[in-house]
Amino acid sequence: DVGRDQAARAVRVSRALAAFHLDRLVDIGLLDAGFRRPAARATRGAGRPPKVYRRSTRQIDVTLPRREYALVEKSRATPPVDDVAVWVIPCITVRRGHRGQGVAVAMIRAAVEYAGKHGAPAVEAHPRADGKRVHDDFAFFGTQAMFRKAGFRRVRGILPGLPKGWTPRVTMRATCGSSPKTSSASPRRSKPAR
């Protein structure tokens, strides 16, 4: 169980802001809440026990909706490979302490399955081209090895002529198990531009 003060200290925000967000997470079912008096103040007349939060006991599946981005056709960082209306995983991050346990690969596989069930012919990703260890702030594209483990194959190498300072990335793709439909909303693909 976590109290509001403890949560606020952990993420370095005010107690009021932490309480607001914790209560929103309770409202949507991601957390359960209750009241519990700390053992040190278990005497009568000590006032109302503080509110505490814990993980919801429900199983929760999280998916993100497909987005349409008009600028994707002109993206220099990740231009379309072809006319397949792929869905894209633009980034992936696993919280420290849960890394190295296969969480990212499981999330990627689940995203491909979800996309396939909703008519996507394939899913693309644009992981870093090198396998070097980088700071967490720059690791959100994922790695080729991560996507390969999730069933992706490389469909394009590093683009030539990238501006200085841009991260060299490759394009990888996984075919969805569902029918090979193309999107009526976008003749090419959905992908946020850099």
PDB file of C-alpha atoms in Angstrom:
ATOM      1  CA  ASP A   1       0.000   0.000   0.000  1.00  0.00           C
ATOM      2  CA  VAL A   2       1.173   3.501  -0.845  1.00  0.00           C
ATOM      3  CA  GLY A   3      -0.044   6.722   0.717  1.00  0.00           C
ATOM      4  CA  ARG A   4      -0.343  10.117  -0.955  1.00  0.00           C
ATOM      5  CA  ASP A   5       2.728  11.530   0.813  1.00  0.00           C
ATOM      6  CA  GLN A   6       4.868   8.558  -0.184  1.00  0.00           C
ATOM      7  CA  ALA A   7       3.714   8.757  -3.827  1.00  0.00           C
ATOM      8  CA  ALA A   8       4.336  12.510  -3.959  1.00  0.00           C
ATOM      9  CA  ARG A   9       7.885  12.097  -2.620  1.00  0.00           C
ATOM     10  CA  ALA A  10       8.623   9.240  -5.039  1.00  0.00           C
ATOM     11  CA  VAL A  11       7.763  11.261  -8.150  1.00  0.00           C
ATOM     12  CA  ARG A  12       8.718  14.680  -6.730  1.00  0.00           C
ATOM     13  CA  VAL A  13       5.355  16.399  -7.059  1.00  0.00           C
ATOM     14  CA  SER A  14       3.091  18.097  -4.557  1.00  0.00           C
ATOM     15  CA  ARG A  15       0.859  15.973  -2.353  1.00  0.00           C
ATOM     16  CA  ALA A  16      -2.231  17.557  -3.940  1.00  0.00           C
ATOM     17  CA  LEU A  17      -1.083  16.683  -7.456  1.00  0.00           C
ATOM     18  CA  ALA A  18      -0.230  13.120  -6.418  1.00  0.00           C
ATOM     19  CA  ALA A  19      -3.656  12.757  -4.767  1.00  0.00           C
ATOM     20  CA  PHE A  20      -5.401  14.071  -7.879  1.00  0.00           C
ATOM     21  CA  HIS A  21      -3.686  11.558 -10.178  1.00  0.00           C
ATOM     22  CA  LEU A  22      -3.978   8.649  -7.748  1.00  0.00           C
ATOM     23  CA  ASP A  23      -7.720   9.267  -7.430  1.00  0.00           C
ATOM     24  CA  ARG A  24      -8.073   9.423 -11.244  1.00  0.00           C
ATOM     25  CA  LEU A  25      -6.323   6.032 -11.449  1.00  0.00           C
ATOM     26  CA  VAL A  26      -8.820   4.687  -8.909  1.00  0.00           C
ATOM     27  CA  ASP A  27     -11.706   6.148 -10.946  1.00  0.00           C
ATOM     28  CA  ILE A  28     -10.629   4.283 -14.081  1.00  0.00           C
ATOM     29  CA  GLY A  29      -9.913   1.041 -12.239  1.00  0.00           C
ATOM     30  CA  LEU A  30      -6.120   0.915 -12.430  1.00  0.00           C
ATOM     31  CA  LEU A  31      -5.744   1.253  -8.647  1.00  0.00           C
ATOM     32  CA  ASP A  32      -7.792   0.227  -5.629  1.00  0.00           C
ATOM     33  CA  ALA A  33      -8.017   2.529  -2.607  1.00  0.00           C
ATOM     34  CA  GLY A  34      -8.920   2.243   1.033  1.00  0.00           C
ATOM     35  CA  PHE A  35      -8.182   3.774   4.401  1.00  0.00           C
ATOM     36  CA  ARG A  36      -5.605   2.366   6.779  1.00  0.00           C
ATOM     37  CA  ARG A  37      -4.155   3.765   9.934  1.00  0.00           C
ATOM     38  CA  PRO A  38      -0.380   3.314  10.301  1.00  0.00           C
ATOM     39  CA  ALA A  39       0.512   0.845  13.067  1.00  0.00           C
ATOM     40  CA  ALA A  40       2.254   3.599  15.045  1.00  0.00           C
ATOM     41  CA  ARG A  41      -1.069   5.504  15.339  1.00  0.00           C
ATOM     42  CA  ALA A  42      -3.431   2.602  15.908  1.00  0.00           C
ATOM     43  CA  THR A  43      -5.038   4.181  18.979  1.00  0.00           C
ATOM     44  CA  ARG A  44      -8.625   5.407  19.116  1.00  0.00           C
ATOM     45  CA  GLY A  45      -9.244   9.076  18.586  1.00  0.00           C
ATOM     46  CA  ALA A  46      -6.285   9.526  16.284  1.00  0.00           C
ATOM     47  CA  GLY A  47      -8.483  10.996  13.536  1.00  0.00           C
ATOM     48  CA  ARG A  48      -9.454   9.661  10.148  1.00  0.00           C
ATOM     49  CA  PRO A  49      -7.064   7.050   8.758  1.00  0.00           C
ATOM     50  CA  PRO A  50      -5.149   8.160   5.648  1.00  0.00           C
ATOM     51  CA  LYS A  51      -6.139   6.988   2.194  1.00  0.00           C
ATOM     52  CA  VAL A  52      -3.862   4.328   0.708  1.00  0.00           C
ATOM     53  CA  TYR A  53      -3.600   2.937  -2.805  1.00  0.00           C
ATOM     54  CA  ARG A  54      -2.696  -0.468  -4.158  1.00  0.00           C
ATOM     55  CA  ARG A  55      -2.627  -2.229  -7.507  1.00  0.00           C
ATOM     56  CA  SER A  56      -6.031  -3.153  -8.799  1.00  0.00           C
ATOM     57  CA  THR A  57      -6.926  -6.810  -8.409  1.00  0.00           C
ATOM     58  CA  ARG A  58      -8.468  -6.756 -11.892  1.00  0.00           C
ATOM     59  CA  GLN A  59      -6.532  -7.889 -14.953  1.00  0.00           C
ATOM     60  CA  ILE A  60      -6.023  -4.866 -17.155  1.00  0.00           C
ATOM     61  CA  ASP A  61      -5.132  -4.859 -20.857  1.00  0.00           C
ATOM     62  CA  VAL A  62      -3.931  -1.556 -22.260  1.00  0.00           C
ATOM     63  CA  THR A  63      -4.038  -0.726 -25.958  1.00  0.00           C
ATOM     64  CA  LEU A  64      -3.456   2.476 -27.805  1.00  0.00           C
ATOM     65  CA  PRO A  65      -5.671   3.539 -30.701  1.00  0.00           C
ATOM     66  CA  ARG A  66      -4.368   4.001 -34.174  1.00  0.00           C
ATOM     67  CA  ARG A  67      -3.595   7.620 -35.049  1.00  0.00           C
ATOM     68  CA  GLU A  68      -3.547   9.444 -38.348  1.00  0.00           C
ATOM     69  CA  TYR A  69      -0.671  11.860 -38.899  1.00  0.00           C
ATOM     70  CA  ALA A  70      -0.667  14.008 -42.024  1.00  0.00           C
ATOM     71  CA  LEU A  71       3.071  14.737 -41.900  1.00  0.00           C
ATOM     72  CA  VAL A  72       4.160  11.106 -41.996  1.00  0.00           C
ATOM     73  CA  GLU A  73       4.395  11.068 -45.775  1.00  0.00           C
ATOM     74  CA  LYS A  74       7.095  13.751 -45.571  1.00  0.00           C
ATOM     75  CA  SER A  75       9.054  12.364 -42.612  1.00  0.00           C
ATOM     76  CA  ARG A  76      12.773  12.356 -43.303  1.00  0.00           C
ATOM     77  CA  ALA A  77      13.511  10.195 -40.268  1.00  0.00           C
ATOM     78  CA  THR A  78      11.108   7.330 -41.035  1.00  0.00           C
ATOM     79  CA  PRO A  79       9.543   7.712 -44.482  1.00  0.00           C
ATOM     80  CA  PRO A  80       7.217   4.980 -45.763  1.00  0.00           C
ATOM     81  CA  VAL A  81       8.868   1.891 -47.218  1.00  0.00           C
ATOM     82  CA  ASP A  82       5.945   1.110 -49.529  1.00  0.00           C
ATOM     83  CA  ASP A  83       2.175   1.550 -49.847  1.00  0.00           C
ATOM     84  CA  VAL A  84       1.246  -0.999 -47.169  1.00  0.00           C
ATOM     85  CA  ALA A  85      -0.975   0.674 -44.548  1.00  0.00           C
ATOM     86  CA  VAL A  86       1.167  -0.431 -41.620  1.00  0.00           C
ATOM     87  CA  TRP A  87       0.577   0.505 -38.015  1.00  0.00           C
ATOM     88  CA  VAL A  88       3.668   1.760 -36.193  1.00  0.00           C
ATOM     89  CA  ILE A  89       5.207   1.300 -32.767  1.00  0.00           C
ATOM     90  CA  PRO A  90       7.020   4.657 -32.487  1.00  0.00           C
ATOM     91  CA  CYS A  91       8.555   3.972 -29.090  1.00  0.00           C
ATOM     92  CA  ILE A  92       8.597   1.487 -26.233  1.00  0.00           C
ATOM     93  CA  THR A  93       9.722   1.921 -22.650  1.00  0.00           C
ATOM     94  CA  VAL A  94       9.750  -0.499 -19.748  1.00  0.00           C
ATOM     95  CA  ARG A  95      10.129   0.892 -16.269  1.00  0.00           C
ATOM     96  CA  ARG A  96      13.459   0.282 -14.564  1.00  0.00           C
ATOM     97  CA  GLY A  97      13.222  -2.729 -12.280  1.00  0.00           C
ATOM     98  CA  HIS A  98      11.077  -4.608 -14.816  1.00  0.00           C
ATOM     99  CA  ARG A  99      13.605  -4.661 -17.637  1.00  0.00           C
ATOM    100  CA  GLY A 100      15.349  -7.829 -18.774  1.00  0.00           C
ATOM    101  CA  GLN A 101      12.271  -9.943 -18.038  1.00  0.00           C
ATOM    102  CA  GLY A 102      10.785 -10.054 -21.537  1.00  0.00           C
ATOM    103  CA  VAL A 103       8.189  -7.356 -20.853  1.00  0.00           C
ATOM    104  CA  ALA A 104       9.031  -5.262 -23.925  1.00  0.00           C
ATOM    105  CA  VAL A 105       8.951  -8.253 -26.277  1.00  0.00           C
ATOM    106  CA  ALA A 106       5.606  -9.354 -24.807  1.00  0.00           C
ATOM    107  CA  MET A 107       4.190  -5.831 -25.276  1.00  0.00           C
ATOM    108  CA  ILE A 108       5.419  -5.718 -28.883  1.00  0.00           C
ATOM    109  CA  ARG A 109       3.880  -9.123 -29.659  1.00  0.00           C
ATOM    110  CA  ALA A 110       0.605  -8.003 -28.058  1.00  0.00           C
ATOM    111  CA  ALA A 111       0.612  -4.822 -30.162  1.00  0.00           C
ATOM    112  CA  VAL A 112       1.040  -6.863 -33.357  1.00  0.00           C
ATOM    113  CA  GLU A 113      -1.772  -9.208 -32.324  1.00  0.00           C
ATOM    114  CA  TYR A 114      -4.048  -6.267 -31.514  1.00  0.00           C
ATOM    115  CA  ALA A 115      -3.259  -4.527 -34.806  1.00  0.00           C
ATOM    116  CA  GLY A 116      -3.972  -7.722 -36.725  1.00  0.00           C
ATOM    117  CA  LYS A 117      -7.331  -8.180 -35.010  1.00  0.00           C
ATOM    118  CA  HIS A 118      -8.236  -4.647 -36.080  1.00  0.00           C
ATOM    119  CA  GLY A 119      -7.323  -5.082 -39.736  1.00  0.00           C
ATOM    120  CA  ALA A 120      -3.705  -3.945 -39.922  1.00  0.00           C
ATOM    121  CA  PRO A 121      -1.716  -5.916 -42.497  1.00  0.00           C
ATOM    122  CA  ALA A 122       1.588  -5.279 -40.695  1.00  0.00           C
ATOM    123  CA  VAL A 123       3.255  -3.346 -37.893  1.00  0.00           C
ATOM    124  CA  GLU A 124       6.486  -1.393 -38.282  1.00  0.00           C
ATOM    125  CA  ALA A 125       9.057  -0.121 -35.830  1.00  0.00           C
ATOM    126  CA  HIS A 126      12.129   2.046 -36.236  1.00  0.00           C
ATOM    127  CA  PRO A 127      14.667   0.846 -33.644  1.00  0.00           C
ATOM    128  CA  ARG A 128      18.184   2.168 -33.196  1.00  0.00           C
ATOM    129  CA  ALA A 129      20.573   0.859 -35.829  1.00  0.00           C
ATOM    130  CA  ASP A 130      23.400   0.237 -33.385  1.00  0.00           C
ATOM    131  CA  GLY A 131      23.367  -2.112 -30.433  1.00  0.00           C
ATOM    132  CA  LYS A 132      25.201   0.267 -28.094  1.00  0.00           C
ATOM    133  CA  ARG A 133      23.948   0.805 -24.565  1.00  0.00           C
ATOM    134  CA  VAL A 134      22.506   4.282 -24.212  1.00  0.00           C
ATOM    135  CA  HIS A 135      21.022   6.404 -21.461  1.00  0.00           C
ATOM    136  CA  ASP A 136      17.356   5.643 -20.721  1.00  0.00           C
ATOM    137  CA  ASP A 137      16.340   9.010 -22.198  1.00  0.00           C
ATOM    138  CA  PHE A 138      17.508   7.813 -25.624  1.00  0.00           C
ATOM    139  CA  ALA A 139      16.502   4.143 -25.520  1.00  0.00           C
ATOM    140  CA  PHE A 140      12.806   4.551 -26.307  1.00  0.00           C
ATOM    141  CA  PHE A 141      13.113   3.527 -29.988  1.00  0.00           C
ATOM    142  CA  GLY A 142      14.000  -0.001 -28.881  1.00  0.00           C
ATOM    143  CA  THR A 143      16.663  -2.256 -30.354  1.00  0.00           C
ATOM    144  CA  GLN A 144      16.802  -4.482 -33.405  1.00  0.00           C
ATOM    145  CA  ALA A 145      17.339  -7.533 -31.182  1.00  0.00           C
ATOM    146  CA  MET A 146      14.188  -6.725 -29.180  1.00  0.00           C
ATOM    147  CA  PHE A 147      12.029  -6.454 -32.277  1.00  0.00           C
ATOM    148  CA  ARG A 148      13.654  -9.520 -33.880  1.00  0.00           C
ATOM    149  CA  LYS A 149      12.693 -11.569 -30.787  1.00  0.00           C
ATOM    150  CA  ALA A 150       9.128 -10.335 -31.263  1.00  0.00           C
ATOM    151  CA  GLY A 151       9.052 -11.636 -34.855  1.00  0.00           C
ATOM    152  CA  PHE A 152       9.989  -8.505 -36.815  1.00  0.00           C
ATOM    153  CA  ARG A 153      12.315  -8.577 -39.817  1.00  0.00           C
ATOM    154  CA  ARG A 154      14.419  -5.756 -41.208  1.00  0.00           C
ATOM    155  CA  VAL A 155      12.884  -4.198 -44.330  1.00  0.00           C
ATOM    156  CA  ARG A 156      15.145  -1.148 -44.699  1.00  0.00           C
ATOM    157  CA  GLY A 157      18.566  -0.176 -43.415  1.00  0.00           C
ATOM    158  CA  ILE A 158      19.785   3.214 -42.247  1.00  0.00           C
ATOM    159  CA  LEU A 159      18.649   6.066 -44.458  1.00  0.00           C
ATOM    160  CA  PRO A 160      21.532   7.906 -46.125  1.00  0.00           C
ATOM    161  CA  GLY A 161      22.032  11.611 -45.538  1.00  0.00           C
ATOM    162  CA  LEU A 162      20.435  11.938 -42.106  1.00  0.00           C
ATOM    163  CA  PRO A 163      21.101  15.307 -40.482  1.00  0.00           C
ATOM    164  CA  LYS A 164      23.848  15.436 -37.870  1.00  0.00           C
ATOM    165  CA  GLY A 165      22.569  14.451 -34.449  1.00  0.00           C
ATOM    166  CA  TRP A 166      19.724  12.260 -35.710  1.00  0.00           C
ATOM    167  CA  THR A 167      19.702   8.728 -34.372  1.00  0.00           C
ATOM    168  CA  PRO A 168      20.460   6.184 -37.119  1.00  0.00           C
ATOM    169  CA  ARG A 169      17.501   3.794 -37.250  1.00  0.00           C
ATOM    170  CA  VAL A 170      16.390   0.851 -39.330  1.00  0.00           C
ATOM    171  CA  THR A 171      12.873  -0.109 -40.364  1.00  0.00           C
ATOM    172  CA  MET A 172      11.557  -3.463 -39.156  1.00  0.00           C
ATOM    173  CA  ARG A 173       8.203  -5.044 -39.892  1.00  0.00           C
ATOM    174  CA  ALA A 174       6.028  -7.867 -38.600  1.00  0.00           C
ATOM    175  CA  THR A 175       3.162  -9.221 -40.669  1.00  0.00           C
ATOM    176  CA  CYS A 176      -0.111  -9.504 -38.779  1.00  0.00           C
ATOM    177  CA  GLY A 177      -1.956 -12.809 -38.690  1.00  0.00           C
ATOM    178  CA  SER A 178      -5.231 -11.172 -39.717  1.00  0.00           C
ATOM    179  CA  SER A 179      -6.433 -10.584 -43.260  1.00  0.00           C
ATOM    180  CA  PRO A 180      -4.206  -8.329 -45.376  1.00  0.00           C
ATOM    181  CA  LYS A 181      -6.460  -5.271 -45.462  1.00  0.00           C
ATOM    182  CA  THR A 182      -5.262  -1.810 -46.232  1.00  0.00           C
ATOM    183  CA  SER A 183      -6.592   1.089 -44.282  1.00  0.00           C
ATOM    184  CA  SER A 184      -9.350   3.145 -45.857  1.00  0.00           C
ATOM    185  CA  ALA A 185      -8.392   6.073 -43.647  1.00  0.00           C
ATOM    186  CA  SER A 186      -4.798   6.264 -44.821  1.00  0.00           C
ATOM    187  CA  PRO A 187      -3.540   4.862 -48.094  1.00  0.00           C
ATOM    188  CA  ARG A 188      -0.008   4.646 -46.747  1.00  0.00           C
ATOM    189  CA  ARG A 189       0.472   4.389 -42.985  1.00  0.00           C
ATOM    190  CA  SER A 190       0.053   5.907 -39.558  1.00  0.00           C
ATOM    191  CA  LYS A 191       3.188   7.189 -37.910  1.00  0.00           C
ATOM    192  CA  PRO A 192       4.126  10.280 -35.914  1.00  0.00           C
ATOM    193  CA  ALA A 193       6.724  12.408 -37.660  1.00  0.00           C
ATOM    194  CA  ARG A 194      10.005  13.250 -35.957  1.00  0.00           C
TER     195      ARG A 194
END
